[in-house]
CSV table of C-alpha atoms in Angstrom, one decimal:
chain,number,residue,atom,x,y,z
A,8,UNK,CA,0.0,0.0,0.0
A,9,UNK,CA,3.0,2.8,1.0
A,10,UNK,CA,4.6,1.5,-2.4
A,11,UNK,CA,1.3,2.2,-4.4
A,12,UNK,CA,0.9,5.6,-2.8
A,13,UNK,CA,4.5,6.3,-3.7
A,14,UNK,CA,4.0,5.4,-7.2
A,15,UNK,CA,0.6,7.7,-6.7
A,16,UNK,CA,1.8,10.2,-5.8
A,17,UNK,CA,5.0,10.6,-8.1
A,18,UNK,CA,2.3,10.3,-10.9
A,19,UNK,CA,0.1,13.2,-9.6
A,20,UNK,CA,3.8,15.2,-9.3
A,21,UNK,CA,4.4,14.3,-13.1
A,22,UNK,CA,1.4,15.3,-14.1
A,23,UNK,CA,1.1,18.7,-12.1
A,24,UNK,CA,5.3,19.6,-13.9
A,25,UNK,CA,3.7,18.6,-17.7
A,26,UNK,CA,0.5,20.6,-17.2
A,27,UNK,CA,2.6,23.5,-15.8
A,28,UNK,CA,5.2,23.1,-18.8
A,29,UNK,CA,2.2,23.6,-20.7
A,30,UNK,CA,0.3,26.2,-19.2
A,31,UNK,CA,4.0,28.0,-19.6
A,32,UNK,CA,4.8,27.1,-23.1
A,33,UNK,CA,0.8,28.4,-24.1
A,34,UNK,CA,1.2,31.8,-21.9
A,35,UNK,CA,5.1,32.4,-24.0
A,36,UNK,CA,3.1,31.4,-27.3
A,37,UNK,CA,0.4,33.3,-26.4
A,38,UNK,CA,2.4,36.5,-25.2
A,39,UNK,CA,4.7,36.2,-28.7
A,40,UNK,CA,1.3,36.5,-30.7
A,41,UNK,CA,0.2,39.4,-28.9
A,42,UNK,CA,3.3,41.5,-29.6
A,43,UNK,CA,3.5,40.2,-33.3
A,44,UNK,CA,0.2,41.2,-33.5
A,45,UNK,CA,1.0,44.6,-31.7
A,46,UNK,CA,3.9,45.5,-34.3
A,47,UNK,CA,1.8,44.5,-37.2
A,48,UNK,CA,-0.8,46.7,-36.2
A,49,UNK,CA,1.7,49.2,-35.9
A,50,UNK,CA,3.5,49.5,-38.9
A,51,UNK,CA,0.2,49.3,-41.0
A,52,UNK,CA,-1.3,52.2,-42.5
A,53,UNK,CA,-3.9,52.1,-39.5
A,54,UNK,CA,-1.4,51.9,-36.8
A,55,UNK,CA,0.4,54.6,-38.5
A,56,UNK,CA,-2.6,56.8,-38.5
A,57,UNK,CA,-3.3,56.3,-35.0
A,58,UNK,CA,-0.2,57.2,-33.8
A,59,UNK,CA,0.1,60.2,-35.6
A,60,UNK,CA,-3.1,61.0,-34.7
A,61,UNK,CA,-2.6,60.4,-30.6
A,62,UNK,CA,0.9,62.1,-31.2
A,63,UNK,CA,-0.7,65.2,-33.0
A,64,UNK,CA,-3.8,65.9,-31.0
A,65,UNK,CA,-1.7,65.3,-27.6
A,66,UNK,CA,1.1,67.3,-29.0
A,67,UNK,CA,-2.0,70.5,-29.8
A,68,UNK,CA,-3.8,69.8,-26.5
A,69,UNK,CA,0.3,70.7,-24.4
A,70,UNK,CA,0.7,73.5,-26.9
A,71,UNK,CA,-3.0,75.2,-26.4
A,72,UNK,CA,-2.7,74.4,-22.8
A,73,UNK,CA,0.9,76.5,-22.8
A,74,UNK,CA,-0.5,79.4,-24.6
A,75,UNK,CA,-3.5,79.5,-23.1
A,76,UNK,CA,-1.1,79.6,-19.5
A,77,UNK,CA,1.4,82.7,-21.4
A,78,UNK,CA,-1.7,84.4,-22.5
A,79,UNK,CA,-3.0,84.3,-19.2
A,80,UNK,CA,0.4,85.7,-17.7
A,81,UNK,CA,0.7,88.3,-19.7
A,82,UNK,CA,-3.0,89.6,-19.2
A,83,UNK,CA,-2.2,89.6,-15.3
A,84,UNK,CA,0.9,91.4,-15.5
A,85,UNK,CA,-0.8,94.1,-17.9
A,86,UNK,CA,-3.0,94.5,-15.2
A,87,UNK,CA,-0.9,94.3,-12.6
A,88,UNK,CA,1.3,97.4,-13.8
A,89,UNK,CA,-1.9,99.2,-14.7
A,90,UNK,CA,-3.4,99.2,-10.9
A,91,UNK,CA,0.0,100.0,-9.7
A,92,UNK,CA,0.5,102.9,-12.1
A,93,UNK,CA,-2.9,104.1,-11.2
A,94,UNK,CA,-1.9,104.0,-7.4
A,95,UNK,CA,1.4,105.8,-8.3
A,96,UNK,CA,-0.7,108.4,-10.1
A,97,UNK,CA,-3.7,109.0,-7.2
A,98,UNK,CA,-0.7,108.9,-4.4
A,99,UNK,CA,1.6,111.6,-6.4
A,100,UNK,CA,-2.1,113.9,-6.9
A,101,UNK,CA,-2.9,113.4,-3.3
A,102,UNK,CA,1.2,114.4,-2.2
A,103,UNK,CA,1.2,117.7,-4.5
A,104,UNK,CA,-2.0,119.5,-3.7
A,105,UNK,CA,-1.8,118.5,-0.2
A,106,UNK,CA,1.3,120.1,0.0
A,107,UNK,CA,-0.5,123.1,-1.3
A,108,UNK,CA,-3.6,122.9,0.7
A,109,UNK,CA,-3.9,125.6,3.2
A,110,UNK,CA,-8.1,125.0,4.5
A,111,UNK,CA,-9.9,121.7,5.3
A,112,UNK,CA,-11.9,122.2,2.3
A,113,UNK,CA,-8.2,121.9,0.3
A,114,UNK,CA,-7.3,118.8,2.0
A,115,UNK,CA,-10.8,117.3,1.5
A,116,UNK,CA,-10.3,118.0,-2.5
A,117,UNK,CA,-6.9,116.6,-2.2
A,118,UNK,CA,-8.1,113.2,-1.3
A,119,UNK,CA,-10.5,112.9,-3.9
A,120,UNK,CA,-8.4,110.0,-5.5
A,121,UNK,CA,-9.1,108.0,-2.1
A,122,UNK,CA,-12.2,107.1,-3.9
A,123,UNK,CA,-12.0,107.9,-7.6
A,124,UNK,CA,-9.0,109.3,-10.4
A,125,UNK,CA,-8.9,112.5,-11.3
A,126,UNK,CA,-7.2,111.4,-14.4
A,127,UNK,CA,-7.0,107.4,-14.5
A,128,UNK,CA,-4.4,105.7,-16.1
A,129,UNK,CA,-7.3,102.8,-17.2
A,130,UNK,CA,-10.8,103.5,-17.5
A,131,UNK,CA,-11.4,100.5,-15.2
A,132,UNK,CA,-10.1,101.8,-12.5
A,133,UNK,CA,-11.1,105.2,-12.5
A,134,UNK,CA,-14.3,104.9,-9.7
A,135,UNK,CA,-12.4,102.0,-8.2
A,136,UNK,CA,-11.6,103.7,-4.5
A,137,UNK,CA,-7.7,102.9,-3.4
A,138,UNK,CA,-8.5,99.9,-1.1
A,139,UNK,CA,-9.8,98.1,-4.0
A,140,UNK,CA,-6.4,99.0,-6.2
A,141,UNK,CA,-4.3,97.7,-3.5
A,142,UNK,CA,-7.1,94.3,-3.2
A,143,UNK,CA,-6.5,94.3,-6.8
A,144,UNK,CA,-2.7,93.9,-7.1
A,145,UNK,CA,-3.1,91.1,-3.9
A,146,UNK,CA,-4.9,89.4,-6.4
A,147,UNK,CA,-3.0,89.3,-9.0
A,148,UNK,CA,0.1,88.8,-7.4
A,149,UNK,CA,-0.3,86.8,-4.0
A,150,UNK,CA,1.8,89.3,-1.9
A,151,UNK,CA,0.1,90.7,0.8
A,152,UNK,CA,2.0,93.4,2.8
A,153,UNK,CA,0.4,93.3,6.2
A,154,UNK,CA,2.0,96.9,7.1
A,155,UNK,CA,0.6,98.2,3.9
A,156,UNK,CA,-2.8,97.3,4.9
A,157,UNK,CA,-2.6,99.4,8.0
A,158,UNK,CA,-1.3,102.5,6.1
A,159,UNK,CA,-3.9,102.2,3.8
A,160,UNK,CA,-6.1,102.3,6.5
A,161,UNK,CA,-5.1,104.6,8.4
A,162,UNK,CA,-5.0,107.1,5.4
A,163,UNK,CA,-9.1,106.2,5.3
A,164,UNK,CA,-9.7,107.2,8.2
A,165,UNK,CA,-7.7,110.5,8.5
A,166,UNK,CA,-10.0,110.8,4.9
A,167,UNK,CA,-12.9,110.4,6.7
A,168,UNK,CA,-12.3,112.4,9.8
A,169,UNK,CA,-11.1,115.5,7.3
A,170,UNK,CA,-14.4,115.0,4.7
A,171,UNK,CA,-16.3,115.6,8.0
A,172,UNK,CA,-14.1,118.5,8.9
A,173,UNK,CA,-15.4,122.3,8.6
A,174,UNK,CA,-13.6,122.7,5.2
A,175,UNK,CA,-13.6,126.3,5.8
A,176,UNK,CA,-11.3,125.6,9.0
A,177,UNK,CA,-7.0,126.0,7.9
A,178,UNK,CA,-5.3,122.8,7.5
A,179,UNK,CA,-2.9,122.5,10.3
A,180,UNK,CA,0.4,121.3,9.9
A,181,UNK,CA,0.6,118.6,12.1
A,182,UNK,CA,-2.5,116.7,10.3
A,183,UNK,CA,-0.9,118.2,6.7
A,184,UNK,CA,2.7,115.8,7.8
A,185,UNK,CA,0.6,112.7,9.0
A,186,UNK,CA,-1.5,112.0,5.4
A,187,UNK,CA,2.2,113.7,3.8
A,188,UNK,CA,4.2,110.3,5.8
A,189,UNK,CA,1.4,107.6,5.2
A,190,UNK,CA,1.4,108.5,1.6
A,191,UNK,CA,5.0,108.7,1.4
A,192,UNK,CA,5.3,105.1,2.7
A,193,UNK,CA,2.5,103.9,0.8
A,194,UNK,CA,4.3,105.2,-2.4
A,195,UNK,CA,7.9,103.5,-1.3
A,196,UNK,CA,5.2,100.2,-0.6
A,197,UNK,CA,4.1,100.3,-4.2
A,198,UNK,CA,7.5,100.7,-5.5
A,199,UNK,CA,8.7,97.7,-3.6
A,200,UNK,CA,5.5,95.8,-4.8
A,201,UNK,CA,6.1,96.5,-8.7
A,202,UNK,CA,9.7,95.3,-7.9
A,203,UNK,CA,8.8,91.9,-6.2
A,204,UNK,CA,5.5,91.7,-8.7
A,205,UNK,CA,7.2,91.8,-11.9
A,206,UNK,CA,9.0,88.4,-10.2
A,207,UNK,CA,5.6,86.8,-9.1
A,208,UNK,CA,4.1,87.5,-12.9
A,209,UNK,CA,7.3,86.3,-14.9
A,210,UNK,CA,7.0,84.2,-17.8
């Protein structure tokens, strides 16, 4: 009986190596077709086609999707320059005829670019008050300047407290030097901005 179960078994152990040299000798055959079959296909006039045709259309999908990303750039950085040029303009307006001003009602003219241009460098901008310039270039560039954000502030309120003024009241010097120093740093802000923008916006 142990000698027939040896014989047994060595017969099942045959068996299992010639079905498994088979299964292996069908799966090399098998995998030999495929690629035959693979680079017949491809050097037919259909597998041609269809190469050139995923190479083309991928090849004009990455070259739309790049110009598409320049265009988009360059449109940013246009705008970016324009809202700082328009800042520049309303902060150099505000500086002169403040400096001129001698009555509330001078000062409260001086700050009319707080809320609109007397002569804007975009037609865009030109109602667009000087919070939403300085909102604008965030936007466009992703530098926020939290000092900035206080000066600009602080210049809206002095506005405020001035446009409620008696504007027949003289301007005294000590209110002329504040708005004089927050626009001064606001200016040197906007400089630095342009500076570190035109990196943020490069190509």
């Amino acid at each position: 009986m142990i000698e027939a179960e040896e014989r047994y078994r060595h017969e099942i152990a045959q068996k299992i190596r010639s079905e498994t040299e088979s299964i292996e000798q069908t799966a090399d055959k098998l995998e030999k077709k495929f690629w035959d079959k693979t680079f017949d296909l491809l050097n037919s006039n259909f597998g041609l086609w269809l190469l050139s045709s995923v190479f083309i259309s991928g090849g004009a999908a990455i070259y739309q999707i790049t110009s598409h990303h320049y265009a988009q750039k360059l449109i940013n950085q246009k705008d970016f320059l324009t809202c700082e040029f328009e800042i520049e303009n309303r902060l150099n307006a505000m500086e002169y005829l403040l400096k001129k001003a001698k009555t509330i009602g001078d000062a409260q003219y001086a700050l009319t670019p707080m809320g609109k241009s007397f002569g804007a460098v975009s037609p865009e901008f030109e109602h667009v008050n000087i919070t939403g310039l300085f909102f604008r270039t965030y936007q466009l560039t992703g530098i926020n300047n939290p000092k900035a954000a206080e000066y600009v502030k602080a210049l809206e309120e002095m506005n405020l407290d001035i446009q409620q003024a008696n504007p027949k009241s003289l301007l005294d010097d000590q209110t002329r030097n504040k708005l004089l120093k927050v626009i001064e740093i606001l200016k040197q802000h906007s400089i630095q901005l342009i500076e570190s923008g035109k990196g943020s916006l490069s190509f």
